[in-house]
mmCIF file of C-alpha atoms in Angstrom:
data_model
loop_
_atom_site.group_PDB
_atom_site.id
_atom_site.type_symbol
_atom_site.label_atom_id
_atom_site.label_comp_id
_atom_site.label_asym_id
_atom_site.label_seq_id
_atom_site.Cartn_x
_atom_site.Cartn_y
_atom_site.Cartn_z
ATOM 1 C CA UNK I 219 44.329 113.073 129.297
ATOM 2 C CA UNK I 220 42.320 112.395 132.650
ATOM 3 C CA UNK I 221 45.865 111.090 134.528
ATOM 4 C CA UNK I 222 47.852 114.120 135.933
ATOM 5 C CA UNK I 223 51.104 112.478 137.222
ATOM 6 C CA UNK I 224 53.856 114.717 138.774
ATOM 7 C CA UNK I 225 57.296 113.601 140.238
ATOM 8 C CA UNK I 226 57.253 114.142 144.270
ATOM 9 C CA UNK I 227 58.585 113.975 147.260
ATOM 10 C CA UNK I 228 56.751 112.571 150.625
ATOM 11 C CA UNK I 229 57.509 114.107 153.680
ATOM 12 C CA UNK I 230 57.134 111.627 156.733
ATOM 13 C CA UNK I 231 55.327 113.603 159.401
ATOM 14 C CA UNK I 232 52.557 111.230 160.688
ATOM 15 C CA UNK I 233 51.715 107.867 160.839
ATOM 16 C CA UNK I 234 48.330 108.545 160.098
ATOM 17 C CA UNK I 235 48.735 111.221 157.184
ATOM 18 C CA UNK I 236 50.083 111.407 153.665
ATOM 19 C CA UNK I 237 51.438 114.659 153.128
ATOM 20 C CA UNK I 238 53.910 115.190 149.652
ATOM 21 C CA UNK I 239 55.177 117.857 147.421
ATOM 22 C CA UNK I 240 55.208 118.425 143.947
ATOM 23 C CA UNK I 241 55.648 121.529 141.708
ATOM 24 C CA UNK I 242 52.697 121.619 139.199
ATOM 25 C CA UNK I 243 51.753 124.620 136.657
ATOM 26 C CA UNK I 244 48.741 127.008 137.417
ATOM 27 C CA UNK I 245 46.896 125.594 134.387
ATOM 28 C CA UNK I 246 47.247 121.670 135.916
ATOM 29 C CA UNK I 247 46.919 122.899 139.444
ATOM 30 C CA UNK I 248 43.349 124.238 138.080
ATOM 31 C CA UNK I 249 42.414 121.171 136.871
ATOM 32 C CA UNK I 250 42.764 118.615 140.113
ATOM 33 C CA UNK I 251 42.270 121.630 142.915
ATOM 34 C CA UNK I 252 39.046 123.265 143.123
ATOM 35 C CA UNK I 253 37.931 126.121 145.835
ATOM 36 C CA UNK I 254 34.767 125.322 147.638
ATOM 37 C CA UNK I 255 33.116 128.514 148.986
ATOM 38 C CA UNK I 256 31.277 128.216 152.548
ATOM 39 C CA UNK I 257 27.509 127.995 152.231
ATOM 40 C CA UNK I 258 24.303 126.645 153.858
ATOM 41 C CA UNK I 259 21.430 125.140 151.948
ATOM 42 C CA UNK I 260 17.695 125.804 152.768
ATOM 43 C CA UNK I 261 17.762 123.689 155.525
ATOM 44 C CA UNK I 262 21.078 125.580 157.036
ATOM 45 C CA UNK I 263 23.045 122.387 156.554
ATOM 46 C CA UNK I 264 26.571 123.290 155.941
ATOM 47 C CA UNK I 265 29.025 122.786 153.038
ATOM 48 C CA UNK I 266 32.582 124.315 151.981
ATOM 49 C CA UNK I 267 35.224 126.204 153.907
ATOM 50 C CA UNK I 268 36.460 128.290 151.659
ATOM 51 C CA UNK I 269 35.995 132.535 152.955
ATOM 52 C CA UNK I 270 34.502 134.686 150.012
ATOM 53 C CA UNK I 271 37.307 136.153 147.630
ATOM 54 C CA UNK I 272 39.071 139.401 148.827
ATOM 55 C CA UNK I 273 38.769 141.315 145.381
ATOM 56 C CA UNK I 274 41.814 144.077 146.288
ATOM 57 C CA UNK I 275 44.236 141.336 147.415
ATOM 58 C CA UNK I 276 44.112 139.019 144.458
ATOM 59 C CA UNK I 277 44.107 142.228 142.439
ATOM 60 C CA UNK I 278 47.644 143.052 144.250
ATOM 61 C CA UNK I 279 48.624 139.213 143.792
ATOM 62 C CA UNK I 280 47.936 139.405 140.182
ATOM 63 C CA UNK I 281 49.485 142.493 139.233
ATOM 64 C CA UNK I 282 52.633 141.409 141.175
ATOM 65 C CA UNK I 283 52.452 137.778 139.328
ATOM 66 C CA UNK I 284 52.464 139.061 135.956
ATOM 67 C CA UNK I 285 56.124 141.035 136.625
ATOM 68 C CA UNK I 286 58.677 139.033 135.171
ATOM 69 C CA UNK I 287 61.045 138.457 138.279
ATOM 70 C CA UNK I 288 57.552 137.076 140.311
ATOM 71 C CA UNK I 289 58.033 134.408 142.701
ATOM 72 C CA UNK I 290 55.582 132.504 144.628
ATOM 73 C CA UNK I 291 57.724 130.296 146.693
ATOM 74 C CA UNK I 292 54.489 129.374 149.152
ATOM 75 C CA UNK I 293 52.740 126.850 148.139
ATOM 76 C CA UNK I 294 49.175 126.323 147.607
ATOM 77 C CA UNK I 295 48.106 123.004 150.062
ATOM 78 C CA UNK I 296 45.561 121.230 148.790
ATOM 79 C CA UNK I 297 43.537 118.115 150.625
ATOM 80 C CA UNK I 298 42.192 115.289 148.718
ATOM 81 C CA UNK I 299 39.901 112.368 149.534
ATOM 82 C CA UNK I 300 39.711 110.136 146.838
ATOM 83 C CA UNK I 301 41.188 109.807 142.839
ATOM 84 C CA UNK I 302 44.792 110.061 143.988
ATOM 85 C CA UNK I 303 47.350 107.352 143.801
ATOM 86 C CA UNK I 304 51.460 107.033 145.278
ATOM 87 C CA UNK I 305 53.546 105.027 143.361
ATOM 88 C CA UNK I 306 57.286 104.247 142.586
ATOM 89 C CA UNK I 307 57.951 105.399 146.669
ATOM 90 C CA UNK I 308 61.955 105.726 147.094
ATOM 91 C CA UNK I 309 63.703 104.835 150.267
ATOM 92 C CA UNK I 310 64.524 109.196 150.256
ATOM 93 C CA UNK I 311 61.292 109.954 150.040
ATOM 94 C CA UNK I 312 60.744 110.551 145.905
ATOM 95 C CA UNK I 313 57.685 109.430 144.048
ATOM 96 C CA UNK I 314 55.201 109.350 141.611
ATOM 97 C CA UNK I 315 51.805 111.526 142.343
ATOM 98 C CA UNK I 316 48.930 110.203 139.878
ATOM 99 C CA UNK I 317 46.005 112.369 140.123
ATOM 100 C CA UNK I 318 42.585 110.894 138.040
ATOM 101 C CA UNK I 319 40.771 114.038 136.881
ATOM 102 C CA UNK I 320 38.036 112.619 134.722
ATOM 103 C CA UNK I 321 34.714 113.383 137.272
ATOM 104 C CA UNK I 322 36.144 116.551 137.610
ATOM 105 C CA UNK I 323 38.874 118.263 140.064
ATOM 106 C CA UNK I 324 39.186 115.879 143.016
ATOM 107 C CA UNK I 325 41.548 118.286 145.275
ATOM 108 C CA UNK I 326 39.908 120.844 147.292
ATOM 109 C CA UNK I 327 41.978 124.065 148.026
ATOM 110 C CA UNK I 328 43.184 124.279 151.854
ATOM 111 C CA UNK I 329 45.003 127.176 151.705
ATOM 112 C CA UNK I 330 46.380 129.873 149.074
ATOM 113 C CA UNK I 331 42.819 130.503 147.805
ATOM 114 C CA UNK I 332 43.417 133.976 146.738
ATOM 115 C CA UNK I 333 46.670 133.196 145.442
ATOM 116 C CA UNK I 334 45.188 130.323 143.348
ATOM 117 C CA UNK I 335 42.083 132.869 141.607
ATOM 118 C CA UNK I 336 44.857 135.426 141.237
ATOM 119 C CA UNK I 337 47.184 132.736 139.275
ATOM 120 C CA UNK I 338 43.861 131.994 136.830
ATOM 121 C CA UNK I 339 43.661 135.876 136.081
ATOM 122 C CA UNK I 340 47.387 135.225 134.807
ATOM 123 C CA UNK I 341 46.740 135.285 130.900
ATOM 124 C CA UNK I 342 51.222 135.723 129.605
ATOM 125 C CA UNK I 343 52.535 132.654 131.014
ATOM 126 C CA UNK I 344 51.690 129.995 133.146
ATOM 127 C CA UNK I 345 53.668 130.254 136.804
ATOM 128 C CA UNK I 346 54.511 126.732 137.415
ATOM 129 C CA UNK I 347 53.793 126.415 141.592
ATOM 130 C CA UNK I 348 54.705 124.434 144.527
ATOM 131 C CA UNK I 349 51.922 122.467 145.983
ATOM 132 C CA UNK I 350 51.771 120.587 149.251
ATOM 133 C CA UNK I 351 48.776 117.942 148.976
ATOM 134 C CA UNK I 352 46.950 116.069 151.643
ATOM 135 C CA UNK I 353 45.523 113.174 151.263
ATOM 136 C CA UNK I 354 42.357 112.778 154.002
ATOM 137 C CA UNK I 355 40.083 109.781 155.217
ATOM 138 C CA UNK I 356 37.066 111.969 154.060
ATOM 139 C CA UNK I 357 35.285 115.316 154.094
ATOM 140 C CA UNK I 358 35.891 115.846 157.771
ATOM 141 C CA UNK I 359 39.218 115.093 157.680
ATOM 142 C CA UNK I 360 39.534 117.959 155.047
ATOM 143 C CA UNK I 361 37.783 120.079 156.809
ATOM 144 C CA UNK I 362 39.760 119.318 160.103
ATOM 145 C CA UNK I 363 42.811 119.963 158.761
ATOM 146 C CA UNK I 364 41.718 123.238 157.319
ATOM 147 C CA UNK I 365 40.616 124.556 160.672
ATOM 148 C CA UNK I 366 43.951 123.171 162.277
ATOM 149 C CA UNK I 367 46.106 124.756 159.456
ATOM 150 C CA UNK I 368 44.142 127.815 158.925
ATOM 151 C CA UNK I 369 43.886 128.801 162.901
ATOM 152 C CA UNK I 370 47.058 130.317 163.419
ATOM 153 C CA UNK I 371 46.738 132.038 160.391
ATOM 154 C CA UNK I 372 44.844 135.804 160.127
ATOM 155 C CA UNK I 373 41.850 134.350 158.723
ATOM 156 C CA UNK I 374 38.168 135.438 160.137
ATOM 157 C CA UNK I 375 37.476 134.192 163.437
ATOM 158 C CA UNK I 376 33.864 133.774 162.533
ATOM 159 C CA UNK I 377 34.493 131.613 159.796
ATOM 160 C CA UNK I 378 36.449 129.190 161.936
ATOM 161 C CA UNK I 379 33.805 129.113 164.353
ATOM 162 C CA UNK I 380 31.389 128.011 161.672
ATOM 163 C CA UNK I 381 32.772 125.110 160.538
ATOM 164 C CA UNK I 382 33.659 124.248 164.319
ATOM 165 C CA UNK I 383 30.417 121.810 164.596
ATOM 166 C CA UNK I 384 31.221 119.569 161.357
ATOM 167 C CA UNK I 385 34.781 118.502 162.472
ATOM 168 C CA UNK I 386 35.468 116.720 165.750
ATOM 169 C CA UNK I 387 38.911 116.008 167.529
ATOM 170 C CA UNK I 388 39.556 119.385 167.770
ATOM 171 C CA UNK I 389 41.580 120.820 171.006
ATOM 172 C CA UNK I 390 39.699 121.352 173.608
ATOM 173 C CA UNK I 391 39.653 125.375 173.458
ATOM 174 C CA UNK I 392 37.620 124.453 170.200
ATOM 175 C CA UNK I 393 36.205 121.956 171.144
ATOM 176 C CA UNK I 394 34.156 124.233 173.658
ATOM 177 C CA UNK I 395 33.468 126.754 171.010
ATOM 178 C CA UNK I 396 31.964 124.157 168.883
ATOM 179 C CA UNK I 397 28.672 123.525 171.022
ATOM 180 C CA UNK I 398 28.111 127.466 170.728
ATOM 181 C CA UNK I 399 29.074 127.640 166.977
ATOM 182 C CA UNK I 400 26.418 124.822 166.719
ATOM 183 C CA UNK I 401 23.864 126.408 168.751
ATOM 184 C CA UNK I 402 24.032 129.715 167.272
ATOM 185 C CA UNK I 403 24.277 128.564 163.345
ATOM 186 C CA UNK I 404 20.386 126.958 164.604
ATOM 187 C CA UNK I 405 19.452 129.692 165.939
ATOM 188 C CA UNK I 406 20.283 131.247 162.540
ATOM 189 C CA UNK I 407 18.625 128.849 160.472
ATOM 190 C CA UNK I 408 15.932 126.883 162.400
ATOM 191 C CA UNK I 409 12.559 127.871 161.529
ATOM 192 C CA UNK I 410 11.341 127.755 164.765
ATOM 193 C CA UNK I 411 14.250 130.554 166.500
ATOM 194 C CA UNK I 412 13.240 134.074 166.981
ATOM 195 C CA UNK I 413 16.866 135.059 165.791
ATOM 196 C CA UNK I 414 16.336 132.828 161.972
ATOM 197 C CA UNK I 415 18.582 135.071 159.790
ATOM 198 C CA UNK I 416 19.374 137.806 162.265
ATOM 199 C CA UNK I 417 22.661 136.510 163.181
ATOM 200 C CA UNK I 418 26.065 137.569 160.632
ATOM 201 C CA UNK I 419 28.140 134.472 159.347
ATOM 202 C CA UNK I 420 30.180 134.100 156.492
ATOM 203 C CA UNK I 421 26.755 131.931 154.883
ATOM 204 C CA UNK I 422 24.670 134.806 155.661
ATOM 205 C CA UNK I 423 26.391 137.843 155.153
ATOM 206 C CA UNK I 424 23.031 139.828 155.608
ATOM 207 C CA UNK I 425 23.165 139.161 159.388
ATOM 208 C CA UNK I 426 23.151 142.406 161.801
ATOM 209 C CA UNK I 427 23.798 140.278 165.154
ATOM 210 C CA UNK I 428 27.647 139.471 165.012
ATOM 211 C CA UNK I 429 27.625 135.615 165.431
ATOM 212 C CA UNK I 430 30.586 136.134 168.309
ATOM 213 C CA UNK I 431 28.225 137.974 170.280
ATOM 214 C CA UNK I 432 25.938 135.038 170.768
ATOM 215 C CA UNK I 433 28.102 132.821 170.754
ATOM 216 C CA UNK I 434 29.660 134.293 173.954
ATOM 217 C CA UNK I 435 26.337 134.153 175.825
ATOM 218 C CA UNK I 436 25.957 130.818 174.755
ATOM 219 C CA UNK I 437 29.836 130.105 176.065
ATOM 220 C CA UNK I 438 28.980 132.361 179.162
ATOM 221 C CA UNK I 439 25.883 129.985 179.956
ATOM 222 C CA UNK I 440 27.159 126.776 179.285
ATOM 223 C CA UNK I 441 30.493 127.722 181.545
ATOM 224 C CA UNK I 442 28.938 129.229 184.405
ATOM 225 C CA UNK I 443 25.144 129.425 184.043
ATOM 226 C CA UNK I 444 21.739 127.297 183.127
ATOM 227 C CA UNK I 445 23.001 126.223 179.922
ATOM 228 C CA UNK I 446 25.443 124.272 182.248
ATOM 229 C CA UNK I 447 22.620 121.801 183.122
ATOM 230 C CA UNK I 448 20.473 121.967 180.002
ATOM 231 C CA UNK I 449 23.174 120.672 178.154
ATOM 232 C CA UNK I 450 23.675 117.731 179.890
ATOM 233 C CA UNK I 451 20.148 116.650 179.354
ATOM 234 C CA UNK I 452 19.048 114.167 176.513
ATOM 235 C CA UNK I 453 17.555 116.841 175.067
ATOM 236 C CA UNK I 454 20.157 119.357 176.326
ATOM 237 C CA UNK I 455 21.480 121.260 172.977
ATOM 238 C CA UNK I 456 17.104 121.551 172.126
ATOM 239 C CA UNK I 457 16.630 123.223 175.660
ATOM 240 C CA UNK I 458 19.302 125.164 175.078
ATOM 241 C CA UNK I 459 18.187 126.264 171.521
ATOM 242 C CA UNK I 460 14.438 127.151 173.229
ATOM 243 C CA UNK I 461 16.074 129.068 176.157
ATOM 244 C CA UNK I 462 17.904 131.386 174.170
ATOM 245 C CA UNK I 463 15.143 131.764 171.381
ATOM 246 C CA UNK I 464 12.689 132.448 173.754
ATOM 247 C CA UNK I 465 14.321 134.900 175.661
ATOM 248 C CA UNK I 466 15.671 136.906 172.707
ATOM 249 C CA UNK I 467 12.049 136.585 171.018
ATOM 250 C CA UNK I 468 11.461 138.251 174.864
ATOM 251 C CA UNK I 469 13.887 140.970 173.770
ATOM 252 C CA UNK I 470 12.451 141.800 170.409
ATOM 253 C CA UNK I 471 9.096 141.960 171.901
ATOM 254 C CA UNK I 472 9.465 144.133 175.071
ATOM 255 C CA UNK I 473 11.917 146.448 172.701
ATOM 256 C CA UNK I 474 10.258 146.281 169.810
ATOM 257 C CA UNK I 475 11.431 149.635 168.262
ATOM 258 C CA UNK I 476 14.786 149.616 169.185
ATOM 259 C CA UNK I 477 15.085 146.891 167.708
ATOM 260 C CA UNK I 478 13.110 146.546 164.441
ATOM 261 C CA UNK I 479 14.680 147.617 161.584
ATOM 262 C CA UNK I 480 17.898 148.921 163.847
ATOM 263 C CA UNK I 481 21.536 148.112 162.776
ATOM 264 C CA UNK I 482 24.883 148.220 165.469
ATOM 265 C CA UNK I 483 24.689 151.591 164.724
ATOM 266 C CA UNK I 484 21.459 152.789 165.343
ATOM 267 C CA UNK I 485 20.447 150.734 168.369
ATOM 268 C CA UNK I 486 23.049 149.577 170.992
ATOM 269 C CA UNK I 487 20.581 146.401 171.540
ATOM 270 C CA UNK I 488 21.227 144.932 168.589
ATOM 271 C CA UNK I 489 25.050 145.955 168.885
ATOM 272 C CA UNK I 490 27.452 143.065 170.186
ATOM 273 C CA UNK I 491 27.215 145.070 173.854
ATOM 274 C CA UNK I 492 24.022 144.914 174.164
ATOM 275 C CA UNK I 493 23.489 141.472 172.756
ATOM 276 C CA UNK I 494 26.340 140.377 175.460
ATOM 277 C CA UNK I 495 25.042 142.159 178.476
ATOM 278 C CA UNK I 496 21.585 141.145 178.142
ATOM 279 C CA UNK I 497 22.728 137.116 178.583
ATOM 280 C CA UNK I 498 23.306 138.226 182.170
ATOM 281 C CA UNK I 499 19.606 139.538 182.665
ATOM 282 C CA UNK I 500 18.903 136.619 180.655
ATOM 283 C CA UNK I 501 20.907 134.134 183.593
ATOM 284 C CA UNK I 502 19.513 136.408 186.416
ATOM 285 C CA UNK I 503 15.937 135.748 185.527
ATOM 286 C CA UNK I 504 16.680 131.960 185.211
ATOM 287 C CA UNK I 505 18.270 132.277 189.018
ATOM 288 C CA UNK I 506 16.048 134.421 190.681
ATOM 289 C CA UNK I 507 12.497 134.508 188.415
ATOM 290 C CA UNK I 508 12.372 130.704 187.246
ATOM 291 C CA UNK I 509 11.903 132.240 183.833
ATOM 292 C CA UNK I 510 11.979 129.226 181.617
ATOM 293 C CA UNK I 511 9.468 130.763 178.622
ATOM 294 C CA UNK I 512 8.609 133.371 176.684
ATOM 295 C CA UNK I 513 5.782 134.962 178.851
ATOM 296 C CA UNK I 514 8.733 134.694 181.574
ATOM 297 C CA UNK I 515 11.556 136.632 179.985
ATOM 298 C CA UNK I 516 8.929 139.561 178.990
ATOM 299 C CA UNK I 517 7.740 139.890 182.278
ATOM 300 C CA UNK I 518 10.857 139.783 183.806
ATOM 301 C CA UNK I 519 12.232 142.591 181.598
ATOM 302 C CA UNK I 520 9.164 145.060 181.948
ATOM 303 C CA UNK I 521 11.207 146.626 184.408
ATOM 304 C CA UNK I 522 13.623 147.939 181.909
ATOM 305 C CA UNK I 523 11.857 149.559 179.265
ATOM 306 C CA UNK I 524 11.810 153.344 180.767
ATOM 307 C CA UNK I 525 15.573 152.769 181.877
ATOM 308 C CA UNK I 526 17.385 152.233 178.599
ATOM 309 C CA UNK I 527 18.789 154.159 176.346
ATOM 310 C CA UNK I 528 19.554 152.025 173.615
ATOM 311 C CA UNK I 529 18.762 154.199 170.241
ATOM 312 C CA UNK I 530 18.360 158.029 172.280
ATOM 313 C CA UNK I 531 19.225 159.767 175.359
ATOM 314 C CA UNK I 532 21.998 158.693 178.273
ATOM 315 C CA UNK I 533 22.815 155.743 180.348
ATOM 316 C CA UNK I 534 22.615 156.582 184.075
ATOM 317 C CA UNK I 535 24.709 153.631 185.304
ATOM 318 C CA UNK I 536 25.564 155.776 187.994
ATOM 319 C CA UNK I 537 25.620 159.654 189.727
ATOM 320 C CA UNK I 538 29.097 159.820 188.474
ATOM 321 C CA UNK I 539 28.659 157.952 185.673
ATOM 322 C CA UNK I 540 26.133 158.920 182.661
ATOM 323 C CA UNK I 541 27.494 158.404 179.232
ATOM 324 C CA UNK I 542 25.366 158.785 175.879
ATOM 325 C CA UNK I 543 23.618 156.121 174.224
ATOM 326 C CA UNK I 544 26.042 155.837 171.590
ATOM 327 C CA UNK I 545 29.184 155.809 174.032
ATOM 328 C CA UNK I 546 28.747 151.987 174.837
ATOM 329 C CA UNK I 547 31.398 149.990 172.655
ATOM 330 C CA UNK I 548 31.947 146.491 172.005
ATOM 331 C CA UNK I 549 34.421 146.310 174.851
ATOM 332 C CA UNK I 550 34.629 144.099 178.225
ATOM 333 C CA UNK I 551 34.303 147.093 180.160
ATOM 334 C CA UNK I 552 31.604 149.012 178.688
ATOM 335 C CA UNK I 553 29.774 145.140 178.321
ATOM 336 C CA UNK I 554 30.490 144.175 181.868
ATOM 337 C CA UNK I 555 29.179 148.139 182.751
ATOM 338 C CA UNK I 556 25.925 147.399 180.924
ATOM 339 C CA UNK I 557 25.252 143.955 181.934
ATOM 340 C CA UNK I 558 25.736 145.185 186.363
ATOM 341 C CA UNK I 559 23.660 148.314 185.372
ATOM 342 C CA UNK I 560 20.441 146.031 183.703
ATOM 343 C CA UNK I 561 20.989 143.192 186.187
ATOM 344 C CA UNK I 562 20.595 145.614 189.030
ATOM 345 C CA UNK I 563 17.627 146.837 187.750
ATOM 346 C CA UNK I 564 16.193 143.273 186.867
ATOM 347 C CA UNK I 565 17.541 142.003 190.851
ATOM 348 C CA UNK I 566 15.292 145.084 192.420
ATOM 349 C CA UNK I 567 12.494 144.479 190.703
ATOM 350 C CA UNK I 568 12.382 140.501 191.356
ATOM 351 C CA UNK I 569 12.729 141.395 194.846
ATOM 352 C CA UNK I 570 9.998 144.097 194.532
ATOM 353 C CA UNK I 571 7.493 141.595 193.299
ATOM 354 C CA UNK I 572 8.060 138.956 195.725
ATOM 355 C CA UNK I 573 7.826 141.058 198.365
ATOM 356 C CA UNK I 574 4.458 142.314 197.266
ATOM 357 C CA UNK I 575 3.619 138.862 195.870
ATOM 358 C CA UNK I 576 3.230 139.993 192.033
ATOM 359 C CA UNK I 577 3.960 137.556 189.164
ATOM 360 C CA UNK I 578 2.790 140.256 186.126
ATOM 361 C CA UNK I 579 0.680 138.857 183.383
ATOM 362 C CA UNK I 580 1.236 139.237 179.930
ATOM 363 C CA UNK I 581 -1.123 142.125 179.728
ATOM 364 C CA UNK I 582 0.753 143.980 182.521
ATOM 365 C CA UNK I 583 3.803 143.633 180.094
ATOM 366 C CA UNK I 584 2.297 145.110 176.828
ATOM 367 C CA UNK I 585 0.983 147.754 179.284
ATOM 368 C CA UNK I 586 4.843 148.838 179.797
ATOM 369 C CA UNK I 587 5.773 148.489 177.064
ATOM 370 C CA UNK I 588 3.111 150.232 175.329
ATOM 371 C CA UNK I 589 1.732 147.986 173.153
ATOM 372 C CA UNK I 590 -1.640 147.776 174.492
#
């Protein structure tokens, strides 16, 4: 049989949306819902939602499932796009779902994703379910919906952020995010960025740069700093991607041993603090330096190679105030601490060239940072 049909009831709720009930056995509700993982192809292009599978949860789900007084009285909502017809509609609401199965599951699983894997682990009997169903315009829809349903819920931050750039129509606090969550997924993927599979997301779980982290410089720039402009451009979201490459590619070359091979734990400069505070030398150079490039950003951050502690020693961000390298945390003080402390040091130095009328060279640069 390739027609599912279950009796249901349609709730009215928007003009635009067809949202129903039905209840539906775990063995049917595994053949019309499927759960599509999050994941990027070779070219970072983006498909799925879904957040890997907690293991220990739908362990506890399962266990708790196969006791004979179980009840699941939340339903799994599932969206679908296409293979699903309404009929027999009642003036109350009842009806007829019809749901054409034969190319496969056409339902994709919007939320109750571990409780769905835990119900197929479910061997003695098979739970019959309530499920609220969707039916979407297309793919973004879905994945609009997800992000609306799933954002008041405890799910990772990150992962919402991710799918920010394929859905539009979003509130404007996401909105916003979206431009960074699309900046910093190329960054991430782009053969051309100095970050290419630095940067932690759910599609690259291999990542040592927390994704948030960059994404707030990129927020921080476009709200108050150069990105402000660039973005406006034709071009803007390219200048935007070249700014930050460059300067990070900067980073990586001026601090080459702190930060090769380094994790968050090893090397405050590739912890979320250090990735944070740095956007601010990396706005102050813009301001005062004109730093635009590469060659720029190294030059302009020379200055700071003998006055870091990011893998040994102590921060002396003040007479009263020396802490050890490991003491900086992931926190708005300690980042706002870090990012005054380097910006001074970046400030003093601009004004120290100009006043003597030095530009640096490239060669002055390996010089201090010895890698002549």
């Amino acid at each position: 049989m390739t027609i599912l049909k279950f009796p249901a009831i349609r709730a009215r709720q928007s003009e635009t949306h067809t949202v129903i009930s039905f209840a539906a056995l775990a063995s049917d509700l595994q053949k019309f819902a499927v759960i599509e993982r999050v994941a990027r192809d070779a070219e970072g292009g983006l498909s799925g939602f879904q957040r890997p599978q907690i293991a220990g949860h739908i362990r506890e789900i399962r266990d708790y499932l196969e006791k004979p007084e179980a009840i699941l009285p939340n339903p799994i909502v599932v969206a679908f796009t296409n293979n699903v017809e309404i009929s027999g509609q009642g003036a109350d609401g009842r009806c007829i779902v019809e749901i054409d199965i034969a190319s496969g599951a056409p339902g994709m699983v919007v939320d109750g994703q571990q409780r769905l894997t835990a119900l197929g682990q479910v061997h003695e009997k098979d739970f019959q379910v309530f499920v609220s169903a969707i039916l979407c315009r297309d793919d973004e829809e879905l994945r609009r919906q997800f992000v609306l349903i799933n954002n008041t819920r405890p799910l990772p931050k990150s992962l919402i952020y991710e799918l920010l750039p394929t859905v539009t129509g979003l509130p404007r606090r996401l909105g916003d995010r979206s431009v960074a969550a699309d900046i910093a997924a190329r960054l991430n993927y782009d053969e051309a960025s100095s970050l290419k599979g630095q940067i932690y997301q759910h599609t690259n779980p291999g990542g040592l740069i927390r994704d948030t982290a960059i994404q707030r410089v990129i927020i921080n720039s476009l709200s108050d700093g150069v990105m402000r402009e660039l973005i406006r451009e034709p071009d803007g979201a390219d200048l935007c991607f070249k700014l930050i490459s460059d300067f990070y590619k900067a980073v990586q070359y001026v601090f080459r041993d702190e930060w090769k091979n380094h994790t968050p734990k090893t090397s405050r400069l590739v912890h979320g603090a250090g990735i944070m505070a740095l956007g601010y030398v990396m706005e102050i150079l813009v301001l005062l330096d004109g730093a635009r490039s590469f060659d720029d950003f190294a030059k302009g951050l020379a200055c700071l190679v003998d006055n870091t502690a990011w893998t040994s020693g102590e921060w002396n961000f003040a007479d009263n105030d020396k802490r050890h390298w490991k003491s900086v945390q992931n926190v708005n003080r300690d980042i706002v601490t870090l990012a005054q402390y380097l910006v001074g040091l970046v400030r003093a130095d601009v004004k120290r060239r100009r006043s003597q009328g030095q530009t640096g060279s490239t060669d002055e640069v390996q010089k201090i940072a010895g890698m002549s």
